[in-house]
PDB file of C-alpha atoms in Angstrom:
ATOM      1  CA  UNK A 261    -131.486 -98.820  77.400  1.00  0.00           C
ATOM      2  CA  UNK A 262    -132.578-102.361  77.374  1.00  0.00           C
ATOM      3  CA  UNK A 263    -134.984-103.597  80.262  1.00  0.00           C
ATOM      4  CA  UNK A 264    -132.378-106.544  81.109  1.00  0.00           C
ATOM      5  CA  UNK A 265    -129.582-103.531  81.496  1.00  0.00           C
ATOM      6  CA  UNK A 266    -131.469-101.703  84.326  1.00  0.00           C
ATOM      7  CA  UNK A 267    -132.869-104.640  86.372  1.00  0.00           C
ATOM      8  CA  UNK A 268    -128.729-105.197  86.683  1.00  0.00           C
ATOM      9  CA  UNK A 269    -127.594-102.080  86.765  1.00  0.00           C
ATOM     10  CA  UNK A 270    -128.535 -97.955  87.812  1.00  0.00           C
ATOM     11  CA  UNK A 271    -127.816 -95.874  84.960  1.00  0.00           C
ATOM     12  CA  UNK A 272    -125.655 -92.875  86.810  1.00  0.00           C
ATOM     13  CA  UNK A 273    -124.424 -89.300  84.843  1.00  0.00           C
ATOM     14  CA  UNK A 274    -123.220 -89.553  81.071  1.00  0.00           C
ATOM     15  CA  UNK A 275    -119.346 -89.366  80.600  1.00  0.00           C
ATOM     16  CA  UNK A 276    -118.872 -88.657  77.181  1.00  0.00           C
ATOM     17  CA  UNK A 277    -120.610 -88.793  73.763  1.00  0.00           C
ATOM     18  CA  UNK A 278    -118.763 -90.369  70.696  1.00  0.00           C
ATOM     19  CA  UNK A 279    -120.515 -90.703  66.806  1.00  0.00           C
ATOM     20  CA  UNK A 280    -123.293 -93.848  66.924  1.00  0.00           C
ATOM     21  CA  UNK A 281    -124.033 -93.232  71.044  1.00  0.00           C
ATOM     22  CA  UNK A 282    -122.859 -92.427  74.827  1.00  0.00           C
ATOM     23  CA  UNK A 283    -120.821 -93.583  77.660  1.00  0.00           C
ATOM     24  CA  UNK A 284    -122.847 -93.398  81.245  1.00  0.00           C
ATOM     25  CA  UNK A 285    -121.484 -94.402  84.675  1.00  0.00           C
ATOM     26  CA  UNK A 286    -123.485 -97.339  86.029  1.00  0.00           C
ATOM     27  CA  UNK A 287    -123.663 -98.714  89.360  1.00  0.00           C
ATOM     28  CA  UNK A 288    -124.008-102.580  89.418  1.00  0.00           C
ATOM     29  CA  UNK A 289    -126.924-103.688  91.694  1.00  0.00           C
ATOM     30  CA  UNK A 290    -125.475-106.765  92.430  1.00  0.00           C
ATOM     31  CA  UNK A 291    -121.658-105.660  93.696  1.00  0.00           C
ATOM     32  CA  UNK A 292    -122.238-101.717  94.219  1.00  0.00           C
ATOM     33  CA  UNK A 293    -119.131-101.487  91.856  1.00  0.00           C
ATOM     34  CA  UNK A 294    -118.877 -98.510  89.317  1.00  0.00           C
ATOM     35  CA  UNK A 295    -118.600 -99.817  85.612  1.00  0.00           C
ATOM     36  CA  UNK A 296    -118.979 -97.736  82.158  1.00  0.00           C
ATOM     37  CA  UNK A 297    -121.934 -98.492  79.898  1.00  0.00           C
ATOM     38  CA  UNK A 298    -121.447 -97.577  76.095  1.00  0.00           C
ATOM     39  CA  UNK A 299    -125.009 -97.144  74.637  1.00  0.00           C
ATOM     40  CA  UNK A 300    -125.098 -97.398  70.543  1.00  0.00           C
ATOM     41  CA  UNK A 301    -128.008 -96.497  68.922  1.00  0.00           C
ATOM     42  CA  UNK A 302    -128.685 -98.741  66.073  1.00  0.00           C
ATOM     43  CA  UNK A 303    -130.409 -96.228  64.028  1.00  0.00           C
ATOM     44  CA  UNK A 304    -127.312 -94.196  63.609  1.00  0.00           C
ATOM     45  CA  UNK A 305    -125.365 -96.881  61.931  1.00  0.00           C
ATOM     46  CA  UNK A 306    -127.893 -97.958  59.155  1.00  0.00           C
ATOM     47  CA  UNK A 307    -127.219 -97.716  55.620  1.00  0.00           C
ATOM     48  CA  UNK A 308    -123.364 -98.252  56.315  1.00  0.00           C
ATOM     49  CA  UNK A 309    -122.303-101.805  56.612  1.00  0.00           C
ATOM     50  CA  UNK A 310    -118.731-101.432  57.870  1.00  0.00           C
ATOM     51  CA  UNK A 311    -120.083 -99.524  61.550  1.00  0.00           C
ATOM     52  CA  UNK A 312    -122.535-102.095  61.723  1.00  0.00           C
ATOM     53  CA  UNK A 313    -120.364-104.413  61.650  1.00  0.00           C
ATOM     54  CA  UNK A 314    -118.422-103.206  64.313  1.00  0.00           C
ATOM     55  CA  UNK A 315    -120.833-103.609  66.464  1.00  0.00           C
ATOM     56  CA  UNK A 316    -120.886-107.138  66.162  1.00  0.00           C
ATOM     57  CA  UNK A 317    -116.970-107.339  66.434  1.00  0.00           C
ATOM     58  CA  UNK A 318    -116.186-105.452  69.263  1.00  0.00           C
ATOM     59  CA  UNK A 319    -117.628-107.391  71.512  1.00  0.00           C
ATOM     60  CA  UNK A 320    -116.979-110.632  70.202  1.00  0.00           C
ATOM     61  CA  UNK A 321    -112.933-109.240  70.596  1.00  0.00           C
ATOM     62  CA  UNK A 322    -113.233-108.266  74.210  1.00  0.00           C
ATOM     63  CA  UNK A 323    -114.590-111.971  74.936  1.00  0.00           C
ATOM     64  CA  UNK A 324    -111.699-113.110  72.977  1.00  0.00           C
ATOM     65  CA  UNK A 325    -109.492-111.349  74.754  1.00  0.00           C
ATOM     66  CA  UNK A 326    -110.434-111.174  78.171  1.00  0.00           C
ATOM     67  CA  UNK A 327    -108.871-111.356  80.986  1.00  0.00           C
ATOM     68  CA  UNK A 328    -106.285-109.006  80.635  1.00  0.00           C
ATOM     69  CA  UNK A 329    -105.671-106.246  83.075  1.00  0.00           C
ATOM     70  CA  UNK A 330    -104.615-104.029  80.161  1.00  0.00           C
ATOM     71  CA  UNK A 331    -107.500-104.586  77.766  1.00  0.00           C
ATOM     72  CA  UNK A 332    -110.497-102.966  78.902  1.00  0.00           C
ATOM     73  CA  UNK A 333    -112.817-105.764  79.963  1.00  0.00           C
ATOM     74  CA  UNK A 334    -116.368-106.233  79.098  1.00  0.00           C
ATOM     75  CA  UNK A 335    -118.724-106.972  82.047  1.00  0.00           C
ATOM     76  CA  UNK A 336    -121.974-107.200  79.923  1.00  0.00           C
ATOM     77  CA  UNK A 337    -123.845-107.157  76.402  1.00  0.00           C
ATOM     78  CA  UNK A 338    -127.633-106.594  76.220  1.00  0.00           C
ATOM     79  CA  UNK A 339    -129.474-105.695  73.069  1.00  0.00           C
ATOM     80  CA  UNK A 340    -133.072-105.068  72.185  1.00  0.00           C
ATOM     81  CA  UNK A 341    -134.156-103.870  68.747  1.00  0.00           C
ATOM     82  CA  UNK A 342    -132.795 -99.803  69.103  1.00  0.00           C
ATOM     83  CA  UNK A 343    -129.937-100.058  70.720  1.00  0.00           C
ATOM     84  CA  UNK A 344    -126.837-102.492  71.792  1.00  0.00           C
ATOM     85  CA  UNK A 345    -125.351-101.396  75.290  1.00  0.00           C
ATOM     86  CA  UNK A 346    -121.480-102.768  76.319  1.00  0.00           C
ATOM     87  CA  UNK A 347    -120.790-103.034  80.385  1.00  0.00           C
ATOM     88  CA  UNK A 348    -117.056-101.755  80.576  1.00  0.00           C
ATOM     89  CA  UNK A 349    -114.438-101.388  83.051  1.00  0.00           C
ATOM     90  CA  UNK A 350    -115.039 -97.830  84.337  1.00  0.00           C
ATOM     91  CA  UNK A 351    -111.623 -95.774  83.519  1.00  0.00           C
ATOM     92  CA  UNK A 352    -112.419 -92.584  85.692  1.00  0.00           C
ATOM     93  CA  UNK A 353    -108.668 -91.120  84.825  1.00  0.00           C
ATOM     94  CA  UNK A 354    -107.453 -89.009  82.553  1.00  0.00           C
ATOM     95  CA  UNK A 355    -106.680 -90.565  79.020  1.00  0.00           C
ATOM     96  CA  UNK A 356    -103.516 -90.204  77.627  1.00  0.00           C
ATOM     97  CA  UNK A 357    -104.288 -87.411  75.003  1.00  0.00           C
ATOM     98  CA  UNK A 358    -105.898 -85.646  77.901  1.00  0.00           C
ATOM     99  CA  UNK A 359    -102.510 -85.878  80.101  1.00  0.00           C
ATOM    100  CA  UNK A 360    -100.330 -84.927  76.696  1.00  0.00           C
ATOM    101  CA  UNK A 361    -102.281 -81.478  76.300  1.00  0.00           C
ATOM    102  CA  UNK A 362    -102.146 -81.383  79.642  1.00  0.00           C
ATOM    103  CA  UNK A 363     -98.194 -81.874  80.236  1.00  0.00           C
ATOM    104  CA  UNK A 364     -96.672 -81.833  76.395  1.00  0.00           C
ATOM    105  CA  UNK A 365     -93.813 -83.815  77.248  1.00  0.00           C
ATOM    106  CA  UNK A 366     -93.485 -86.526  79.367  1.00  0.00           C
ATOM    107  CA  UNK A 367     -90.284 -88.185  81.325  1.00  0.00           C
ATOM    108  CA  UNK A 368     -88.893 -90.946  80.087  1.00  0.00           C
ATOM    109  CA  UNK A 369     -89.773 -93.030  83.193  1.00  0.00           C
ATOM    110  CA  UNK A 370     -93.404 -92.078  82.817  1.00  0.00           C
ATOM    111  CA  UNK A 371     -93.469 -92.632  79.251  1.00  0.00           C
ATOM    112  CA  UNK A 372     -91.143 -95.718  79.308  1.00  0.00           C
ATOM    113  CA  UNK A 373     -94.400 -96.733  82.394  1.00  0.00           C
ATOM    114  CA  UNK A 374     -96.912 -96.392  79.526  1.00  0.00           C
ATOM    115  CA  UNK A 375     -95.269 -98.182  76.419  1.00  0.00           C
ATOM    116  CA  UNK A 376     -94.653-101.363  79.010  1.00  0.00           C
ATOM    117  CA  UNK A 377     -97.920-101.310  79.684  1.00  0.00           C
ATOM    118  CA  UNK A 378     -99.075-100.323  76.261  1.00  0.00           C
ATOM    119  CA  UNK A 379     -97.205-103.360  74.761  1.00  0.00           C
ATOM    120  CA  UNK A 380     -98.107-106.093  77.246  1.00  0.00           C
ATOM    121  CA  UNK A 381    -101.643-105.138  75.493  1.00  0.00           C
ATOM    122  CA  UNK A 382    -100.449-105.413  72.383  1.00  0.00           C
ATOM    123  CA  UNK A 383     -98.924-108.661  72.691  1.00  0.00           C
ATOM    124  CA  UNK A 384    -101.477-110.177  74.398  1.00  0.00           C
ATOM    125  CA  UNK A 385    -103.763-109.261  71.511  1.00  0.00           C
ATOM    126  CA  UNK A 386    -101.064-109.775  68.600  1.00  0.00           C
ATOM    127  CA  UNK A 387    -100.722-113.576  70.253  1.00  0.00           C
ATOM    128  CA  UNK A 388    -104.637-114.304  70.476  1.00  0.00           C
ATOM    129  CA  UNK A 389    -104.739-113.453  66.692  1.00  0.00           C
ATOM    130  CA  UNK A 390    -106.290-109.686  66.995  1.00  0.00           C
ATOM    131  CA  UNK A 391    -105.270-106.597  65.342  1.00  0.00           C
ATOM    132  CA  UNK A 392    -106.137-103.381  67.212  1.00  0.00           C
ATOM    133  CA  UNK A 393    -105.849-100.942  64.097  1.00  0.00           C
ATOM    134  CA  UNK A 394    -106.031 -97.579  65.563  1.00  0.00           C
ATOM    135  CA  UNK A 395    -103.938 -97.103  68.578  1.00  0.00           C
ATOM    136  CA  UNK A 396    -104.041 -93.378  69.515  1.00  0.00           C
ATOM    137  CA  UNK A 397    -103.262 -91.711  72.970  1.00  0.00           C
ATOM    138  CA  UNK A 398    -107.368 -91.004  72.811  1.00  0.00           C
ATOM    139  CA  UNK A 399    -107.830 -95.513  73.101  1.00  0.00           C
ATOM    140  CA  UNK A 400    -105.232 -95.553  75.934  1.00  0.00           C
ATOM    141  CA  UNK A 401    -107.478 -95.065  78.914  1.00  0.00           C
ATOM    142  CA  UNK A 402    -106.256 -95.562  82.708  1.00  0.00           C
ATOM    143  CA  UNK A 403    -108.684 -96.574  85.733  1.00  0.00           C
ATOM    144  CA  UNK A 404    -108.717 -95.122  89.070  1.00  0.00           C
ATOM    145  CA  UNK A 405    -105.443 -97.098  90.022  1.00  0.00           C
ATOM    146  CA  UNK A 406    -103.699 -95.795  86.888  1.00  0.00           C
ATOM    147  CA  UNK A 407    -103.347 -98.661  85.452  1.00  0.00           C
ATOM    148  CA  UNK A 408    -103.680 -98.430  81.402  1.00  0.00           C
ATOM    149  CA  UNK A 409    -106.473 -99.804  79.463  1.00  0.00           C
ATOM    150  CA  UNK A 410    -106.229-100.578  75.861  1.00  0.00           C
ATOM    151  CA  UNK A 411    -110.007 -99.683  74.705  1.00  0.00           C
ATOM    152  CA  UNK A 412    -112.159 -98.942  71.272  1.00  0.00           C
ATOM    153  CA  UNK A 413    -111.626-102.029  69.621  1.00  0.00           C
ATOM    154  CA  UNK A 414    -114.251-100.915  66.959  1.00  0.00           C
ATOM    155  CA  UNK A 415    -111.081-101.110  63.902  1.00  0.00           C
ATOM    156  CA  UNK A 416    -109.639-104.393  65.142  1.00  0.00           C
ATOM    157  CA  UNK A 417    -109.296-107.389  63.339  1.00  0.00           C
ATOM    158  CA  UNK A 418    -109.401-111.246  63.895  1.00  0.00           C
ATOM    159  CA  UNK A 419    -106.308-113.007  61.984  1.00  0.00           C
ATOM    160  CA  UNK A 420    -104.793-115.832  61.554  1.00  0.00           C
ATOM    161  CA  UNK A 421    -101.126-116.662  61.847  1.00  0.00           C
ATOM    162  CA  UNK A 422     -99.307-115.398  58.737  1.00  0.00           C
ATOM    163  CA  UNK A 423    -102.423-113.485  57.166  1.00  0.00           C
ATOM    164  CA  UNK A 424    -101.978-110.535  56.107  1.00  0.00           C
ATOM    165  CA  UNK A 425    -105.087-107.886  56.449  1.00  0.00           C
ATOM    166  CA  UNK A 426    -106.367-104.672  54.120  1.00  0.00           C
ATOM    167  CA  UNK A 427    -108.225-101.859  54.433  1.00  0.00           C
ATOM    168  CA  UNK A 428    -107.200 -98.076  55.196  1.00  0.00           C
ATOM    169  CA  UNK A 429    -108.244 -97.660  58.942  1.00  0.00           C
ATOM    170  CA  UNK A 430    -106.480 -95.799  61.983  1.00  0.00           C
ATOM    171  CA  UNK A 431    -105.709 -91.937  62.252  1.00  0.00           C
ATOM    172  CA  UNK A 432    -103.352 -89.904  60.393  1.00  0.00           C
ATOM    173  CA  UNK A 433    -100.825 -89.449  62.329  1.00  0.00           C
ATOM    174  CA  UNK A 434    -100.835 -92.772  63.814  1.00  0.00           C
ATOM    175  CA  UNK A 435    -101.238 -94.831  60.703  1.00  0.00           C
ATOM    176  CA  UNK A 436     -98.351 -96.867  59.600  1.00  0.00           C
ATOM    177  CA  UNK A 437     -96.910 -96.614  55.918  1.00  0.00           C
ATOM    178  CA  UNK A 438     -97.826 -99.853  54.466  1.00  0.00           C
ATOM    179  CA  UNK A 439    -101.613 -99.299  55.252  1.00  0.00           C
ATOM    180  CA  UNK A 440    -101.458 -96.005  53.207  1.00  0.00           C
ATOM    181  CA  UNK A 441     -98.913 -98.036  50.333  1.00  0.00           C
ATOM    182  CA  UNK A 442    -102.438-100.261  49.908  1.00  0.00           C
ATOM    183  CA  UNK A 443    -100.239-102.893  50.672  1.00  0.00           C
ATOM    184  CA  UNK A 444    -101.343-105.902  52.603  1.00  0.00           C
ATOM    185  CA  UNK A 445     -99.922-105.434  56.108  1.00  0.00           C
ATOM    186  CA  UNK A 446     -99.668-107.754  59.540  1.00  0.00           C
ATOM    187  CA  UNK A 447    -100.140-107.054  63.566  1.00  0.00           C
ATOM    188  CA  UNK A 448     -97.079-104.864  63.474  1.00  0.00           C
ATOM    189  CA  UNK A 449     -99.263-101.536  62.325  1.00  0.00           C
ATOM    190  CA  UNK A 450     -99.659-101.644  66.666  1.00  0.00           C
ATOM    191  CA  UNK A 451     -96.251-101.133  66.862  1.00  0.00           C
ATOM    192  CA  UNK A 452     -95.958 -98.551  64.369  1.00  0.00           C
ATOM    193  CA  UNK A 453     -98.523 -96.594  65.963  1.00  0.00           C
ATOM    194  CA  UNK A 454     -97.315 -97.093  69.669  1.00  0.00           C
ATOM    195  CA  UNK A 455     -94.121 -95.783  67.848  1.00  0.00           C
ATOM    196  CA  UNK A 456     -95.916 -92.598  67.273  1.00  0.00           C
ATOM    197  CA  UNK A 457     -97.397 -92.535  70.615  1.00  0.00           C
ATOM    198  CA  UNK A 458     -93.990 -92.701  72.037  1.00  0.00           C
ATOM    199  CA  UNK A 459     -92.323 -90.207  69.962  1.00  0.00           C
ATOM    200  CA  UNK A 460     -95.327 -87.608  71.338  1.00  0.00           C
ATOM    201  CA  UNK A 461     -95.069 -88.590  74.599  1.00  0.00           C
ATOM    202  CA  UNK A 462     -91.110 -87.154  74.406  1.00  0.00           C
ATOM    203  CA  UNK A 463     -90.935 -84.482  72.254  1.00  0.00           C
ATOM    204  CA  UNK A 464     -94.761 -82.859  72.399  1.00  0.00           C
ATOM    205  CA  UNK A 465     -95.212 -83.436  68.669  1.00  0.00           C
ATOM    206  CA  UNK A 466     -95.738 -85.822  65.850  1.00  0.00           C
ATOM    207  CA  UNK A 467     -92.831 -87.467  64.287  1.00  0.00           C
ATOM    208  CA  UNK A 468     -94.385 -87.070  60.642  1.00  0.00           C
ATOM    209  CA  UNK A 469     -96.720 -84.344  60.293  1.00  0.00           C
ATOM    210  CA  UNK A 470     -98.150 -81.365  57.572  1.00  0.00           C
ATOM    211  CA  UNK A 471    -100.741 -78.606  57.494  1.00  0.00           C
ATOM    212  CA  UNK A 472    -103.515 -81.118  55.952  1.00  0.00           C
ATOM    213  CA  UNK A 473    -104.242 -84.969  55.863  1.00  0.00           C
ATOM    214  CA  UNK A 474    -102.662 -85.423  52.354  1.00  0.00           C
ATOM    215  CA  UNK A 475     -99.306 -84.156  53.755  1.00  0.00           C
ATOM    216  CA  UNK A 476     -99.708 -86.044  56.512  1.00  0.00           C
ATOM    217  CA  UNK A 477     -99.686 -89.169  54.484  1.00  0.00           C
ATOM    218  CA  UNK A 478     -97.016 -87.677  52.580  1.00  0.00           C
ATOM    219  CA  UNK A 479     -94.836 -87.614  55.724  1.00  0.00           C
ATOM    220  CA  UNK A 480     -95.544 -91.031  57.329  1.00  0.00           C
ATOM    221  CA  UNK A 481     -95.090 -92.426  53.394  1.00  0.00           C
ATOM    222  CA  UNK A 482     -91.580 -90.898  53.170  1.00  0.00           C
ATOM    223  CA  UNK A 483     -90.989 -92.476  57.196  1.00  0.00           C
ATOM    224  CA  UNK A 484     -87.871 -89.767  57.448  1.00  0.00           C
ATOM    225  CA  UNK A 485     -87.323 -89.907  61.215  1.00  0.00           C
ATOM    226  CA  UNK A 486     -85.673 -87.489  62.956  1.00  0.00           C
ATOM    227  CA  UNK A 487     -84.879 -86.274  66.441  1.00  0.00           C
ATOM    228  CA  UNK A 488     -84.235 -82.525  66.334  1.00  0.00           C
ATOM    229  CA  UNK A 489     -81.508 -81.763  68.538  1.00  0.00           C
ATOM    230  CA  UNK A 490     -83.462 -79.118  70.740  1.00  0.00           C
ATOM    231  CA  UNK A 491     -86.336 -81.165  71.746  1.00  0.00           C
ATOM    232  CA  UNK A 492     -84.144 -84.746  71.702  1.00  0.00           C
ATOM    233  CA  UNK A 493     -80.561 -83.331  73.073  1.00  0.00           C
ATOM    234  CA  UNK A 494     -81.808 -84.424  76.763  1.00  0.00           C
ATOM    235  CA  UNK A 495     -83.632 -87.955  75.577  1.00  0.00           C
ATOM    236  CA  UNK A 496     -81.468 -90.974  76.463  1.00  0.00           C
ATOM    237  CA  UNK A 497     -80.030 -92.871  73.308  1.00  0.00           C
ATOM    238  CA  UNK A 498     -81.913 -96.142  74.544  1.00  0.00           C
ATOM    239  CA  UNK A 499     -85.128 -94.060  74.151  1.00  0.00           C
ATOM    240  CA  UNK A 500     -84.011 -92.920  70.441  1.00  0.00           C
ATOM    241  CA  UNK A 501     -82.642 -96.675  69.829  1.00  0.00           C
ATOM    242  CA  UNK A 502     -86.267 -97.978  70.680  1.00  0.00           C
ATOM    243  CA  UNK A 503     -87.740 -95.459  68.612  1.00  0.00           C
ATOM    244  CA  UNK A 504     -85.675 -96.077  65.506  1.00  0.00           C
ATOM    245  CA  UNK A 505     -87.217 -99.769  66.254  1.00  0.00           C
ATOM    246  CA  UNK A 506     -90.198 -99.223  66.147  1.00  0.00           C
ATOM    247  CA  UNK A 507     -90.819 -96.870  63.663  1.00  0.00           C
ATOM    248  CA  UNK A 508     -88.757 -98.533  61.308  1.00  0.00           C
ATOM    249  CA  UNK A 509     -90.681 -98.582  57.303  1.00  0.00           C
ATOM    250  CA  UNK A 510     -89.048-102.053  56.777  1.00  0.00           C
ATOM    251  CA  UNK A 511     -91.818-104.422  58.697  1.00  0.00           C
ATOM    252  CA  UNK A 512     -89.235-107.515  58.300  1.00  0.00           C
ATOM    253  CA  UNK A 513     -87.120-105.020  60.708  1.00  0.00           C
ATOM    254  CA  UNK A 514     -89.945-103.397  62.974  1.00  0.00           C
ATOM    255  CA  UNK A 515     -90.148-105.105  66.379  1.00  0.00           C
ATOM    256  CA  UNK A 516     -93.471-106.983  67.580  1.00  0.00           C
ATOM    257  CA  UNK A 517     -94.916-105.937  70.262  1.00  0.00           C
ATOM    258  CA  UNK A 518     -93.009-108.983  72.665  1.00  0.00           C
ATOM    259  CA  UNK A 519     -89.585-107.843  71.307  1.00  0.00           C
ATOM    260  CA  UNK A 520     -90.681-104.079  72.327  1.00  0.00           C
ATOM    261  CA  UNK A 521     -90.915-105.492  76.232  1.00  0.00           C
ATOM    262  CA  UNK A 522     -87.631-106.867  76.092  1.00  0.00           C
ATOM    263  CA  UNK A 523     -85.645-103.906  74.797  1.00  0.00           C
ATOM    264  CA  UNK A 524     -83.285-102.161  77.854  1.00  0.00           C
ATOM    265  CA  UNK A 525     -85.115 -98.899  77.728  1.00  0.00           C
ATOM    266  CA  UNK A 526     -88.278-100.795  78.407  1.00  0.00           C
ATOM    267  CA  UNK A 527     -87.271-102.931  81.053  1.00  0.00           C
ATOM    268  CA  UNK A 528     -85.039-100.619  82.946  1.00  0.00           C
ATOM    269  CA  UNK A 529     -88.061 -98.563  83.134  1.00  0.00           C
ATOM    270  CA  UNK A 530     -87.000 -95.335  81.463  1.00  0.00           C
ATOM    271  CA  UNK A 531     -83.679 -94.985  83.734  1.00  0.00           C
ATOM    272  CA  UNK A 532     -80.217 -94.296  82.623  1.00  0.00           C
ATOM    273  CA  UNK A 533     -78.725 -97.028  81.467  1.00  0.00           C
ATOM    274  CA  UNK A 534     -74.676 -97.975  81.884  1.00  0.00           C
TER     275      UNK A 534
END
């Protein structure tokens, strides 16, 4: 921890441990407010190029996109030689893998709750020019007044309008076809992955799915969607409509993340519609 970190803030109990470092609660000495501190150890990123660059990039893409109440916002950067330390909003709730092992399946009002919110992110990112890259339910964190946070920007991207992007990043089960095709792909990878995310959120399991990575990848490759009838007999058809939209293989088809808001299922919140 840098010296300029704890004149401004009182390092409190660790909440969590990831690969290059740890998340602490901090106290801020100068409003008494809670906040998250993400300590990386700089050691445990040499000799690969790609995480240390990351650590440049995330937090130059939180100052780009800040404020948003659906990004998670960065409150502070200090550095010293061993280790870079990002001031975060504090998101003491449950994140949304947490509350889908918890619950398996979700209403649709709850889940339709979490894509609006999800995809106000999304576009709000996809307008400023930034690619998140590996939306999961574990990077969809929600503060103390449940409201969701859009966090671990350490895969996202700065583009331009109409530039396309490479590279195989995300998750398996999240990632979107054309990024496995080694095809150049856009923004809309967010969507496909919210897609997924959705799809969880209703029936309790993956949309595309095998016993190892490689099938995996065979699965999301092939993009055959279904909705088996005893999981998907009780979702809405505005719910199956969306998802049919979104995790559509044709990206000229696939919605952005703005169209996303405006479809009904969205913006009657989940409800029957007539």
């Amino acid at each position: 921890m840098s010296e300029a970190l704890n004149e401004n803030y009182q390092i409190c109990e660790e909440l969590g441990r990831g690969r290059f470092g740890v998340v602490f609660r901090c106290l801020s000495l100068e409003d008494g407010y809670s906040y998250a501190v993400k300590s990386i150890d700089k050691k445990l990123t040499q000799g690969d190029s790609l995480d240390a660059q990351c650590l440049l990039t995330e937090p130059k893409i939180l100052q780009l996109l800040a404020p948003q109440q659906h990004v998670i916002g960065l409150h502070g950067l200090y550095e010293d030689e061993t280790h870079l330390c990002m001031v975060l909003d504090l998101c003491s709730a449950s994140d949304l893998h947490h509350r889908i092992v918890t619950r398996q399946v979700m209403s649709e009002p709850e889940a339709a709750s979490v894509m609006d919110q999800l995809f106000q992110a999304l576009a709000h990112c996809h307008r400023l020019g930034v690619a998140h890259r590996d939306i999961k339910p574990d990077n969809i964190l929600f503060d103390e007044r449940n409201c969701l946070k859009l966090a671990d920007f350490g895969s996202a991207e700065i583009f331009k309008d109409g530039e396309r992007m490479s590279g195989v990043v995300g998750t398996p089960y999240y990632v979107a076809p054309e990024v496995l095709a080694g095809r150049d792909y856009c923004e809309k990878i967010d969507v496909w992955s919210a897609g997924v995310v959705l799809y969880i959120m209703l029936a309790g399991f993956p949309p595309f799915y095998g016993d190892s990575a490689v099938e995996i990848f065979e699965a999301v490759l092939r993009a055959n969607l279904r909705f088996p009838s005893r999981v998907f007999q009780s979702v809405s058809p505005a719910a199956k409509d969306l998802l049919r939209r979104l995790l559509c293989k044709d990206v000229s088809r696939r919605f952005s993340a703005k169209q996303a808001l405006r479809h009904p299922w969205i913006t009657s919140g989940g409800g029957s519609l007539t």
